[in-house]
CSV table of C-alpha atoms and ligand atoms in Angstrom, one decimal:
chain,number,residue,atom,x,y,z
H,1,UNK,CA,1.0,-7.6,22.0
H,2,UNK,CA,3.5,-10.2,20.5
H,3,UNK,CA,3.4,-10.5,16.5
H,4,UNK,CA,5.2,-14.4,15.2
H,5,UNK,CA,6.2,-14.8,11.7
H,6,UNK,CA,3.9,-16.5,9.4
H,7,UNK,CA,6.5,-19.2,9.4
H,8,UNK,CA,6.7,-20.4,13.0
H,9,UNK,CA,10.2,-20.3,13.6
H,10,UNK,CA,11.4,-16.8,14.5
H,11,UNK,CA,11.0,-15.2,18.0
H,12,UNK,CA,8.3,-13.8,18.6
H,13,UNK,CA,8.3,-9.2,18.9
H,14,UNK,CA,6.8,-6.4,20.1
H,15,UNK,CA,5.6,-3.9,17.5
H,16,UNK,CA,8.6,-1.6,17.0
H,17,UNK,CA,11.0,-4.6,17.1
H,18,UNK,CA,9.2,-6.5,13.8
H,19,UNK,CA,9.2,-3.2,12.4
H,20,UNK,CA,12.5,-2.4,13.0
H,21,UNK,CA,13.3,-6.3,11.6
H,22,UNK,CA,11.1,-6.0,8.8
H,23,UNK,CA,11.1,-9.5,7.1
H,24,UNK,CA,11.3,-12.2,10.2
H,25,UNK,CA,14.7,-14.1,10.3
H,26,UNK,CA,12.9,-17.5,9.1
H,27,UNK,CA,11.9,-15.9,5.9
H,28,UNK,CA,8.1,-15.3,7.2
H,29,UNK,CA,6.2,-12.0,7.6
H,30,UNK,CA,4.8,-10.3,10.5
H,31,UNK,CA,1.4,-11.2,11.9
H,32,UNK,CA,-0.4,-10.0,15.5
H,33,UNK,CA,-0.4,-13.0,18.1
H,34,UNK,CA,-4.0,-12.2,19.2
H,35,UNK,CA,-7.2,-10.0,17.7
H,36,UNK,CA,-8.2,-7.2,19.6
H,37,UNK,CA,-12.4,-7.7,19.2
H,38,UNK,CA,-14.2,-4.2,18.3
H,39,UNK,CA,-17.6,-3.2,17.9
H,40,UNK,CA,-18.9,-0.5,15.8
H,41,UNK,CA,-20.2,1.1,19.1
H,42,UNK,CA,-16.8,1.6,20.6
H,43,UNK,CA,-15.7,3.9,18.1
H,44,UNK,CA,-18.8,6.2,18.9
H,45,UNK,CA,-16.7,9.5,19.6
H,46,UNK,CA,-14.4,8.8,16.7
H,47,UNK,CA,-14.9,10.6,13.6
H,48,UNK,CA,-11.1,11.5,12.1
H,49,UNK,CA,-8.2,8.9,10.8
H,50,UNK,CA,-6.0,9.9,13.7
H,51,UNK,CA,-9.3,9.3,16.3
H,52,UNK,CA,-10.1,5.8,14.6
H,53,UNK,CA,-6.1,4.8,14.6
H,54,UNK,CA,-5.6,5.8,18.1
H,55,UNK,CA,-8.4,3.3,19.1
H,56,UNK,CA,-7.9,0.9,16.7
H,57,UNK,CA,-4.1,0.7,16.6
H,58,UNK,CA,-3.8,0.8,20.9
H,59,UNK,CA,-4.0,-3.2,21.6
H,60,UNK,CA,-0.8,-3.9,19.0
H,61,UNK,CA,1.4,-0.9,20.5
H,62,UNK,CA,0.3,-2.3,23.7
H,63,UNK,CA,3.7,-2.4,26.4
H,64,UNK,CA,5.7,-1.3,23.1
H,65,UNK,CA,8.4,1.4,23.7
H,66,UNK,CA,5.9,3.4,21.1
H,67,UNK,CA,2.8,3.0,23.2
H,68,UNK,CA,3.4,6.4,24.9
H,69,UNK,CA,4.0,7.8,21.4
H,70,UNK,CA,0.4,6.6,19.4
H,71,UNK,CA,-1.4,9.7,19.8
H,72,UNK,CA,1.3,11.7,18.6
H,73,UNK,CA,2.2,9.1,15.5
H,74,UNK,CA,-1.5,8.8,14.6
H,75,UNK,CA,-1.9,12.3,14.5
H,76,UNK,CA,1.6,12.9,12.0
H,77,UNK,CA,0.7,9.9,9.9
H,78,UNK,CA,-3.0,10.4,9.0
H,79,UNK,CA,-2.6,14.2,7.9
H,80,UNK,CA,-4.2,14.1,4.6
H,81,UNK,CA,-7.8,12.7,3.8
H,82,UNK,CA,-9.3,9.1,2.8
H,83,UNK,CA,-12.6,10.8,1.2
H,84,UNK,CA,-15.5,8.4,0.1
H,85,UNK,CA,-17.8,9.8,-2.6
H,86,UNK,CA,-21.0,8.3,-4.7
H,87,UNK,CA,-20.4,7.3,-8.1
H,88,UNK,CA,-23.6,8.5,-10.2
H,89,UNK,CA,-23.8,5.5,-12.1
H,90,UNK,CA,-27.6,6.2,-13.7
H,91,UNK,CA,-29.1,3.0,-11.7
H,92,UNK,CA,-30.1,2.3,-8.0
H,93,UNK,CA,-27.0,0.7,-7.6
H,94,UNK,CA,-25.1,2.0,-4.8
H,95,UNK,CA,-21.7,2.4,-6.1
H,96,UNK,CA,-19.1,4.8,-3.9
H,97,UNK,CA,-15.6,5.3,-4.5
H,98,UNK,CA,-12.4,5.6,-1.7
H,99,UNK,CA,-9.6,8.0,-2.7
H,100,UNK,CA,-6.9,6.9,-1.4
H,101,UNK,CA,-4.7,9.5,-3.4
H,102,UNK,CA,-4.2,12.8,-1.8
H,103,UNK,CA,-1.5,12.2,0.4
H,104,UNK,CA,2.0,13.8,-1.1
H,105,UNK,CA,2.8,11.1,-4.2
H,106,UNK,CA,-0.9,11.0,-5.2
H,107,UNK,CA,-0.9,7.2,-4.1
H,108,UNK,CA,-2.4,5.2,-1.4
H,109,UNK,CA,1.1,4.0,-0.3
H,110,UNK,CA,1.5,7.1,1.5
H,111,UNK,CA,-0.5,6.2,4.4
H,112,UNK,CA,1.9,3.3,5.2
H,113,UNK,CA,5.0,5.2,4.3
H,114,UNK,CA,4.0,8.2,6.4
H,115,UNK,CA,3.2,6.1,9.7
H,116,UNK,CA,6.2,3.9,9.2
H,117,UNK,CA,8.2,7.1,9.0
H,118,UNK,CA,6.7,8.6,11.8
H,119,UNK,CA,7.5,5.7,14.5
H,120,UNK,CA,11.2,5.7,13.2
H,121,UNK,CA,11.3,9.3,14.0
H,122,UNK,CA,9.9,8.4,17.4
H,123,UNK,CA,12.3,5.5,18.3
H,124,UNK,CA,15.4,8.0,17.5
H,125,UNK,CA,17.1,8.8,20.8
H,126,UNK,CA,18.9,12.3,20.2
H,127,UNK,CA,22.8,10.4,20.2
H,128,UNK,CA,21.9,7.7,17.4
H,129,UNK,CA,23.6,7.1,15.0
H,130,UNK,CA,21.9,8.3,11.5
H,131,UNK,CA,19.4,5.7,10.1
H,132,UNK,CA,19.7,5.2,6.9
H,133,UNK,CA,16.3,3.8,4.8
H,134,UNK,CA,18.0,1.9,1.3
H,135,UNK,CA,14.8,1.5,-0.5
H,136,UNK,CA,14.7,-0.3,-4.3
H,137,UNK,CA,11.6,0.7,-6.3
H,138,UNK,CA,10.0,0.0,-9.5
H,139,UNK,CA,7.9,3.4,-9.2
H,140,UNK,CA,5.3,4.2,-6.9
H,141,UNK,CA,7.0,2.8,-3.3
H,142,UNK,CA,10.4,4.9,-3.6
H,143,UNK,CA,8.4,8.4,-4.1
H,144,UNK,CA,5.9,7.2,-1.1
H,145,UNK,CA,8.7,6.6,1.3
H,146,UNK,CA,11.2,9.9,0.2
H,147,UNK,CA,8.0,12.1,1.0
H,148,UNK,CA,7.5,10.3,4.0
H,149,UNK,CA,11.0,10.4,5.2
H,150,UNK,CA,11.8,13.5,3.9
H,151,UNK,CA,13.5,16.4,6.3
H,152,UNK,CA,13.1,14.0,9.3
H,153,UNK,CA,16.1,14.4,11.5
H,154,UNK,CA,18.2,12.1,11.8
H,155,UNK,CA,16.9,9.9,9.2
H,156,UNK,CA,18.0,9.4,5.5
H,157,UNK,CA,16.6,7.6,2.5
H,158,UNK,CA,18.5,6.2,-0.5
H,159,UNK,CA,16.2,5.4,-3.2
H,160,UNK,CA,17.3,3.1,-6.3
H,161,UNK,CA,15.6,2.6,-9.3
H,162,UNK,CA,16.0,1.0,-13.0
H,163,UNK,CA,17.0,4.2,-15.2
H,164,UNK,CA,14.7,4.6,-17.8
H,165,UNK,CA,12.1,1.8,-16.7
H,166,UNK,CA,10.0,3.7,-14.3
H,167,UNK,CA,7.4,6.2,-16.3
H,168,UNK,CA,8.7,10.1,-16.4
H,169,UNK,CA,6.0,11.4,-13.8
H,170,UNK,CA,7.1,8.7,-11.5
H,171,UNK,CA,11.0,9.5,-12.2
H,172,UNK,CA,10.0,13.2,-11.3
H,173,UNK,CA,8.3,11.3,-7.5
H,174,UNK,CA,12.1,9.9,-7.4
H,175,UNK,CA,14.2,12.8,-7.9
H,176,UNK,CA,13.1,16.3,-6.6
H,177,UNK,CA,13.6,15.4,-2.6
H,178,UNK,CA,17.2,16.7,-2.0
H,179,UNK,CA,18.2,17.4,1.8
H,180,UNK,CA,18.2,13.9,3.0
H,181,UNK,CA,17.0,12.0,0.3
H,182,UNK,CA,19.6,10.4,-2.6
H,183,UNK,CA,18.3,8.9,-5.8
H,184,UNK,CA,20.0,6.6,-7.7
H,185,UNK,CA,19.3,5.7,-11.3
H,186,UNK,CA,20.9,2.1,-11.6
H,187,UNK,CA,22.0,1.2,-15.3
H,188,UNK,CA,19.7,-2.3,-14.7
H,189,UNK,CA,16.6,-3.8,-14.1
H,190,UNK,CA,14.5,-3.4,-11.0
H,191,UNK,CA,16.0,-6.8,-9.9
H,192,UNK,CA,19.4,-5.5,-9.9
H,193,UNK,CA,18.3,-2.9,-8.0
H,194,UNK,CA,16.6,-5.0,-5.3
H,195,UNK,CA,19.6,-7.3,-5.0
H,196,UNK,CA,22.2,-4.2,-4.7
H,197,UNK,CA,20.4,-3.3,-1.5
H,198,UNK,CA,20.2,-7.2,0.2
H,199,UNK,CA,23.7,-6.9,-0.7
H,200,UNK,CA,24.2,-4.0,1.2
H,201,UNK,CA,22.2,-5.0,4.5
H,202,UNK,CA,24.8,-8.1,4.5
H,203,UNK,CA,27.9,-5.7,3.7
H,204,UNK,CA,30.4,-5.2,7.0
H,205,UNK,CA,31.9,-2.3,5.6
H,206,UNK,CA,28.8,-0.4,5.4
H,207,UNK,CA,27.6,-1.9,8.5
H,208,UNK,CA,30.5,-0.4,9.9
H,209,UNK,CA,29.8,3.4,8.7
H,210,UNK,CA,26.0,3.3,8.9
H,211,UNK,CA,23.1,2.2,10.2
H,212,UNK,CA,20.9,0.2,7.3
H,213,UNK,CA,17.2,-0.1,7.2
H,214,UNK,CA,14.3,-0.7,5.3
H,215,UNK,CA,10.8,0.3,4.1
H,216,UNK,CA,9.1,-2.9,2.1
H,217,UNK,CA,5.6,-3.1,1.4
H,218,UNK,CA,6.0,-6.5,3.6
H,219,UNK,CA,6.9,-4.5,6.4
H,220,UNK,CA,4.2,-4.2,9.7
H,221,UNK,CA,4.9,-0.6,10.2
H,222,UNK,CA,3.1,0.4,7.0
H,223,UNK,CA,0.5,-2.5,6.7
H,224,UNK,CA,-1.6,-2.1,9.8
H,225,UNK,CA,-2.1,1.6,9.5
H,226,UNK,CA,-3.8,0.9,6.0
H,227,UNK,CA,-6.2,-1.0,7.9
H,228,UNK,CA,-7.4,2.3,9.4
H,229,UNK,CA,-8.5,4.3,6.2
H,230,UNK,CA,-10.7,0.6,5.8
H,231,UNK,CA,-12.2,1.2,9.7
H,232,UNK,CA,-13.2,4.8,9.3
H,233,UNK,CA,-15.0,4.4,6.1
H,234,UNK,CA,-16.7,1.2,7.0
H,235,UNK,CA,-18.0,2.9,10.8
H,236,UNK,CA,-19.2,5.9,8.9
H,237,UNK,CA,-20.9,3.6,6.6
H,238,UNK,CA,-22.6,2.0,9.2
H,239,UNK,CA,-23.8,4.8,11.4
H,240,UNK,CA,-25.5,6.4,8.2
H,241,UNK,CA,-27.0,2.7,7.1
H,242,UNK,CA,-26.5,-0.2,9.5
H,243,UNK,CA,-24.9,-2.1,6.9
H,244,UNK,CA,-21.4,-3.3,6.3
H,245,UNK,CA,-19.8,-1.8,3.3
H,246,UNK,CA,-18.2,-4.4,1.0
H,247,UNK,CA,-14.7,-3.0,-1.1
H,248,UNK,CA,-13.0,-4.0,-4.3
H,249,UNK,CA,-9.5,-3.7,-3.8
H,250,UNK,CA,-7.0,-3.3,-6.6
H,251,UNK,CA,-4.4,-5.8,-5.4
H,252,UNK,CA,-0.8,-6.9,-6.3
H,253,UNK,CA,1.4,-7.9,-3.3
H,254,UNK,CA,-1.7,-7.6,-1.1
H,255,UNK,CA,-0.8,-5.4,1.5
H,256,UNK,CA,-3.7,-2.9,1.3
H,257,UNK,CA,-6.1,-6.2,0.8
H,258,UNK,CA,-4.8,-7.9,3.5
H,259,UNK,CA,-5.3,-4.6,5.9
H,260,UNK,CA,-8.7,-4.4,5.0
H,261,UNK,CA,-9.3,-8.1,5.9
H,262,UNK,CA,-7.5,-7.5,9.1
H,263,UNK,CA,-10.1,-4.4,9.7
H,264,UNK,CA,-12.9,-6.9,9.4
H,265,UNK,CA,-11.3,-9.6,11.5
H,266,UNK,CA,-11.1,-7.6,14.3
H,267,UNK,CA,-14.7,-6.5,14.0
H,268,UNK,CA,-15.3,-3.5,11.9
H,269,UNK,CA,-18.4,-3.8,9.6
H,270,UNK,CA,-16.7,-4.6,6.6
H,271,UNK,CA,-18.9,-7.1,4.1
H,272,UNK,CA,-17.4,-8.3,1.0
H,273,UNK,CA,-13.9,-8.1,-0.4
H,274,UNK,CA,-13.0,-8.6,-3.8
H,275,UNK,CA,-9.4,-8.9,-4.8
H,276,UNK,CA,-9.2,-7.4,-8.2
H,277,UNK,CA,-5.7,-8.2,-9.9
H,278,UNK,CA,-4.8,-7.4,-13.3
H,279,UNK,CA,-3.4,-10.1,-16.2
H,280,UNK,CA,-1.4,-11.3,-13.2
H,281,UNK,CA,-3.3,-14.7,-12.3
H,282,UNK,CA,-1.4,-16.0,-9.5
H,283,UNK,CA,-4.2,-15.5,-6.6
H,284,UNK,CA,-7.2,-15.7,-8.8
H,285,UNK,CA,-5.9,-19.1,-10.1
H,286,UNK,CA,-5.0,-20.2,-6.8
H,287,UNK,CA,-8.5,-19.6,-5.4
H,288,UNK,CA,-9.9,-21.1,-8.4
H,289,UNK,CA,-7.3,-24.8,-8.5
H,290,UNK,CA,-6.2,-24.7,-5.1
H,291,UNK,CA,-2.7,-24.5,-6.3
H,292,UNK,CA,-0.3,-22.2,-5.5
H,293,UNK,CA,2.0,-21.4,-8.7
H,294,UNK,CA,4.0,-18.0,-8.7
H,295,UNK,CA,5.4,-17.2,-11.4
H,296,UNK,CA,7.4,-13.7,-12.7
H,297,UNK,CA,5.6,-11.0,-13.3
H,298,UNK,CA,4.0,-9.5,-16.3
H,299,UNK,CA,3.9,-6.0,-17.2
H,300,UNK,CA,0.5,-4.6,-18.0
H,301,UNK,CA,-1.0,-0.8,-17.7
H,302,UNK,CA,-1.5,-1.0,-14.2
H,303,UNK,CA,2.1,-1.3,-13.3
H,304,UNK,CA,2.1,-1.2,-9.2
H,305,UNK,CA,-0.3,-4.6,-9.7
H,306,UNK,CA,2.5,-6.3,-12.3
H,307,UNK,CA,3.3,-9.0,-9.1
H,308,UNK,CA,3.5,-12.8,-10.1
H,309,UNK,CA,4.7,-14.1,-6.5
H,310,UNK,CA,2.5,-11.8,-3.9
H,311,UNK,CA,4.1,-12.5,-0.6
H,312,UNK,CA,1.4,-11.1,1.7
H,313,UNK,CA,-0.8,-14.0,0.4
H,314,UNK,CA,1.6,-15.8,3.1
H,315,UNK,CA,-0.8,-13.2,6.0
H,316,UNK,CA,-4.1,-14.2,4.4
H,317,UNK,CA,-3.2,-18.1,4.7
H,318,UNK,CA,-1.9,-17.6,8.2
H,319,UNK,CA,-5.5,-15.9,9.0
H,320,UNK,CA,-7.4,-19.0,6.9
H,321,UNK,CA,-5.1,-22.0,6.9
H,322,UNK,CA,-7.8,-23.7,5.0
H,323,UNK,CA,-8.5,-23.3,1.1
H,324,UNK,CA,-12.1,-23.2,1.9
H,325,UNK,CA,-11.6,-20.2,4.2
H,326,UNK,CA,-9.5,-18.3,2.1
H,327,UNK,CA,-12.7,-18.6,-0.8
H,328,UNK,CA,-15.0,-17.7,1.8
H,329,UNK,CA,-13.1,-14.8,2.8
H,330,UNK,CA,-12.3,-13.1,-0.7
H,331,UNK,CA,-13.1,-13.5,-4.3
H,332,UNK,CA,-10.9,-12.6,-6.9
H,333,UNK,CA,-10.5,-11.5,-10.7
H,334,UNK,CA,-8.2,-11.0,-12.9
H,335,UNK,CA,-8.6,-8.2,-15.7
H,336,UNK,CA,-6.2,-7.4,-18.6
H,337,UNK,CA,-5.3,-4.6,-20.4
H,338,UNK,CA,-8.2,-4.0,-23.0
H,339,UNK,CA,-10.8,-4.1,-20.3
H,340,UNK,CA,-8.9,-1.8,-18.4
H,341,UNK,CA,-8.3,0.8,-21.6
H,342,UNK,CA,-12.1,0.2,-21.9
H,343,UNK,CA,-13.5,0.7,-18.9
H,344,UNK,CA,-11.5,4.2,-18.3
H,345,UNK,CA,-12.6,5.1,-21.8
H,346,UNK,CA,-16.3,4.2,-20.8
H,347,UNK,CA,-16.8,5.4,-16.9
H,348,UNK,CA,-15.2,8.7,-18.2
H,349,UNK,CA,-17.8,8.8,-20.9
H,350,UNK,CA,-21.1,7.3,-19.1
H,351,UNK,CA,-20.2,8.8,-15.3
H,352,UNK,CA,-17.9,11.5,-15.4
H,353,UNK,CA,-15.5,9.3,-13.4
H,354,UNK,CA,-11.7,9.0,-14.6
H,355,UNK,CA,-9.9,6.4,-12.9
H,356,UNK,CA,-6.2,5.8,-13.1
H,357,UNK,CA,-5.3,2.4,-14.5
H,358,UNK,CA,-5.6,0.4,-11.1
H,359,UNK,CA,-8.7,2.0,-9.6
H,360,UNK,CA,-10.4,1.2,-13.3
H,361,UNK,CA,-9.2,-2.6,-12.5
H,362,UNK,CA,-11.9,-2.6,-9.9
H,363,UNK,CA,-14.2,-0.8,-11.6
H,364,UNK,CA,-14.4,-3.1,-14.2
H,365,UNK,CA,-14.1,-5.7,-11.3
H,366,UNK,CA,-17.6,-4.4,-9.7
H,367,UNK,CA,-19.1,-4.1,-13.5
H,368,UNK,CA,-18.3,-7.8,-13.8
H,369,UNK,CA,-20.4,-9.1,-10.6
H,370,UNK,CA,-23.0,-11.1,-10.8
H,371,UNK,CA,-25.8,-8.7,-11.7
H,372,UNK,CA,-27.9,-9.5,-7.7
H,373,UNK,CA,-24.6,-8.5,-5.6
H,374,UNK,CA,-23.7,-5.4,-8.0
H,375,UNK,CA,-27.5,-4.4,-7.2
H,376,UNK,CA,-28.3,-5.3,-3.7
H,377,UNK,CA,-25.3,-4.7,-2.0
H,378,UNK,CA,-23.3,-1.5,-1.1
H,379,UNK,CA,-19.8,-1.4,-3.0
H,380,UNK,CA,-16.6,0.8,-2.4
H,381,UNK,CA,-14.1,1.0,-5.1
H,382,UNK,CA,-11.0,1.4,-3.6
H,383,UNK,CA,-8.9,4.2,-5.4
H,384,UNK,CA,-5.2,3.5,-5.2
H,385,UNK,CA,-4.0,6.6,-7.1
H,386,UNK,CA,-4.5,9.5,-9.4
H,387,UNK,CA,-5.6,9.2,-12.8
H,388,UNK,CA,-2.9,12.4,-13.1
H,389,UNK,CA,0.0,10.2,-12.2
H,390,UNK,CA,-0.5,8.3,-15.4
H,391,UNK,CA,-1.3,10.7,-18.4
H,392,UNK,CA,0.8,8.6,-20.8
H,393,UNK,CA,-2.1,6.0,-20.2
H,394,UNK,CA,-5.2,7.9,-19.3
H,395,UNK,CA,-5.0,11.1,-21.7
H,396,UNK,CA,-6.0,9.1,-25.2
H,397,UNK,CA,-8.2,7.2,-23.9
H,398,UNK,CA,-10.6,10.1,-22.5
H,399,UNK,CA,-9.7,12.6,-25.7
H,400,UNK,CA,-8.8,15.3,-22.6
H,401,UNK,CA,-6.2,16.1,-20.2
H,402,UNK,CA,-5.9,14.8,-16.4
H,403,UNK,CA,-6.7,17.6,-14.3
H,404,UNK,CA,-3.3,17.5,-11.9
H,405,UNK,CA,-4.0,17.4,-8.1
H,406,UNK,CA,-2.7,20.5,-6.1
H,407,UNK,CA,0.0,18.6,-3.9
H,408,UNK,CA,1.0,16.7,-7.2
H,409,UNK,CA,1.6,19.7,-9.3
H,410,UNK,CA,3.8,21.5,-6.8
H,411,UNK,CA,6.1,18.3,-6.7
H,412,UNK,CA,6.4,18.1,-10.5
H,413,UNK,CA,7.8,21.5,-10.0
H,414,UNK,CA,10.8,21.0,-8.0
H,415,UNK,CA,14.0,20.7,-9.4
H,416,UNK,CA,15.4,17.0,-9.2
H,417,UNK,CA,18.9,15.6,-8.9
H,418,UNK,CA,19.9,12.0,-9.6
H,419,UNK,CA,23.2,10.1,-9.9
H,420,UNK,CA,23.8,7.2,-11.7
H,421,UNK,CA,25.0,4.1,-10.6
H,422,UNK,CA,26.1,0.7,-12.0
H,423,UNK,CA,24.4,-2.3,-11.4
H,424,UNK,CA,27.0,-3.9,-8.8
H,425,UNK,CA,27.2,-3.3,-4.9
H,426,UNK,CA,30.8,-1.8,-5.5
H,427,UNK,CA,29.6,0.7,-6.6
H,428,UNK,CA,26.6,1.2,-4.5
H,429,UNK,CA,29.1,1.0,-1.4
H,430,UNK,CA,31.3,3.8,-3.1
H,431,UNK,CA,28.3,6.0,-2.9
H,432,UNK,CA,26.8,5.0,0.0
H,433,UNK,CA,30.1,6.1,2.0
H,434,UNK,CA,30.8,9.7,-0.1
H,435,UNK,CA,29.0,12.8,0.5
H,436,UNK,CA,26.4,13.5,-2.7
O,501,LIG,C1,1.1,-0.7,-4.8
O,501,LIG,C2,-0.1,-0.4,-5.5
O,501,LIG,C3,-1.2,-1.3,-5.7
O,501,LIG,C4,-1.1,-2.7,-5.1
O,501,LIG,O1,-1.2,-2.7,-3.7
O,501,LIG,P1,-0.8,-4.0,-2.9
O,501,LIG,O2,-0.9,-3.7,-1.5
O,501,LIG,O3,0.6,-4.4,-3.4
O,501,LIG,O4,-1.8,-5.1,-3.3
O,501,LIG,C5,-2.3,-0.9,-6.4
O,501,LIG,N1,-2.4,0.4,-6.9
O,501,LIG,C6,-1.4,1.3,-6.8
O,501,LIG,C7,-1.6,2.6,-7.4
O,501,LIG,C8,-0.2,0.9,-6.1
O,501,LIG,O5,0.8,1.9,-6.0
């Protein structure tokens, strides 16, 4: 299987090359050449994460030097649970709810980072040289990808992020790796941060010492495996109800949308999906006007969403050139900041449930649907991350403390380590070639 760039004008790769590459050289993102066409029934014997990936990932690893390597990079990635559960919500609505949080940062990023991690560990021949993954973050990505990297041989992550900008649970995500994982708190913004490391990938006296690489959200290696968390709930759906299941995805750069889209292209009963962004109107005034305007992003409670130019909209429009496709495909809606404080203070009260700030996004999403699809049809929430990794936001709003997963609380533990940084690539090179 090839994958082009959604531009057109960069050769065309094999799976482990574009995710080696990352972002194509013509600017464009990664897309498969061809669908592989599934039915339901060929995932009969398939029951696990790691038994749906194998299947479902096979055709795009197909004559890849990773091919061999699936069963054994399925089986490392998926390791930790996508669980669907019922929301009670007092009416025959059917109303269910995909946690997509109990991988090692309590986010749904973990899945991506985790795979992505485990194919670089497979495409290591013993002599290379060490790989070293320069990651800039504005929270939730750079904890992902340290605990995915972390203790791999022959791999190492340097993580940079704005000091004082990211909230103190997520600072905690950043700093308590150690072994082969740096953190860097960067006296700047998030943008400094992410210029520091292009800087670095075009610097020859780095290039010299080390071998650079990166992790973005952009990157193939950790989109298409969140399409398999999307095929495994949808198939066990359908053998329970012979109905597609229809998902409301929080969404900011649309990687974990576009994933699910991808599940239902190549044939997995998926119905519906609802792109649920928060004050951040790019897509939901694009679909509306038919005019594409990014513009910078606003902050708002549901921080990992705050994304006013989402590049994987680039996939979607590859996948639907036309406008009227991309409506027929997805709705969306934006929500701001008082429905979102109101909506965690009322599904805590009325069901029990306690959402973190972008899983309550799409609840308030589903509550705003026109009253005949919230009733007749089956809806997933998709639950991008523990209420317990924002307490600053959640804990006054319910009156009660977040109970704190397992996995979570034994990382807020560890001692952390950080050094600081200016904002220039000096002095990230100056680190970058010294021993912590
Ligand atoms: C990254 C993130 C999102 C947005 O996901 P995209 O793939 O960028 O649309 C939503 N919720 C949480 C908790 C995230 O970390």
């Amino acid at each position: 299987m090839l994958f082009a760039s959604t531009r057109g004008s960069a050769p065309e790769l094999g799976f482990s090359a574009a995710m080696l590459r990352g972002l194509a050289v013509d600017g464009g993102l990664y897309v498969p050449k061809t669908w592989p066409k599934f039915q339901a029934q060929d995932f009969a014997d398939d029951r696990s994460l790691a038994q749906v990936a194998e299947r479902l990932l096979a055709p795009f690893v197909s004559g890849d030097p990773l091919q061999a390597a699936l069963c054994e990079i399925v089986r490392d990635a998926f390791n930790f649970p996508a669980a669907r559960r019922r929301v009670d919500t007092k009416t025959a609505a059917e109303l269910s709810v995909l946690e997509l949080f109990h991988g090692p940062t309590a986010a749904f990023k973990d899945f991506g980072a985790r795979f992505l991690a485990a194919c670089f560990e497979r495409m290591r021949r013993p002599d290379d040289p060490l790989v070293n993954i320069l990651v800039a973050t504005s929270g939730d990505t750079g904890g992902a990808v340290a605990a995915a990297f972390h203790k791999r041989p022959g791999l190492a992550v340097s993580v940079l992020f704005p000091k004082g900008l990211v909230s103190p649970t997520q600072e905690r995500q950043l700093t308590c790796w150690g072994d082969n994982v740096r953190s860097f708190q960067v006296a700047g913004t998030f943008d400094d941060c992410q210029r520091m490391v292009k800087e670095a990938f075009l610097d020859r006296e780095l290039a010299a010492s080390q071998v650079l690489s990166s992790a973005n959200s952009i990157n193939l290696g950790r989109l298409l495996p969140q399409a398999v968390y999307y095929a495994t709930t949808a198939l066990e759906f359908w053998r329970e109800h012979s109905v597609p299941l229809n998902f409301i995805i929080p969404s900011g750069n649309l990687g974990n949308a576009v994933a699910c889209i991808w599940a239902r292209r190549m044939g997995l009963p998926i119905g519906r999906v609802v792109l649920a962004h928060n004050a951040n109107r790019t897509v939901v005034d694009f679909l509306d006007e038919g005019d594409w305007r990014a513009r910078p992003s606003m902050a708002t409670l549901a921080s990992a969403m705050d994304v006013g130019n989402p590049s994987n909209m680039e996939r979607l429009r590859a996948l639907h050139p036309q406008l009227s496709e991309i409506r027929a495909a997805v709705t969306a809606v934006s929500i701001d900041d008082d429905s979102i404080r109101s909506r965690i203070r009322h599904d805590a009260q009325r069901y029990g449930e306690v959402w973190c700030p972008h899983t309550a996004v799409a609840a308030e999403a589903w509550a705003r649907l026109d009253a005949n699809l919230r009733n007749d049809l089956p809806w997933c929430l998709v639950a991008t991350a523990s209420p317990a990794k924002f307490p600053e936001v959640v804990e006054p709003l319910i009156g009660q403390p977040v109970a704190v997963p397992a996995a979570l609380a034994l990382l807020l533990q560890r001692p952390t380590a950080v050094e600081s940084l200016a904002p220039s690539l000096d002095a990230l090179r100056t680190a970058l070639l010294s021993q912590p």
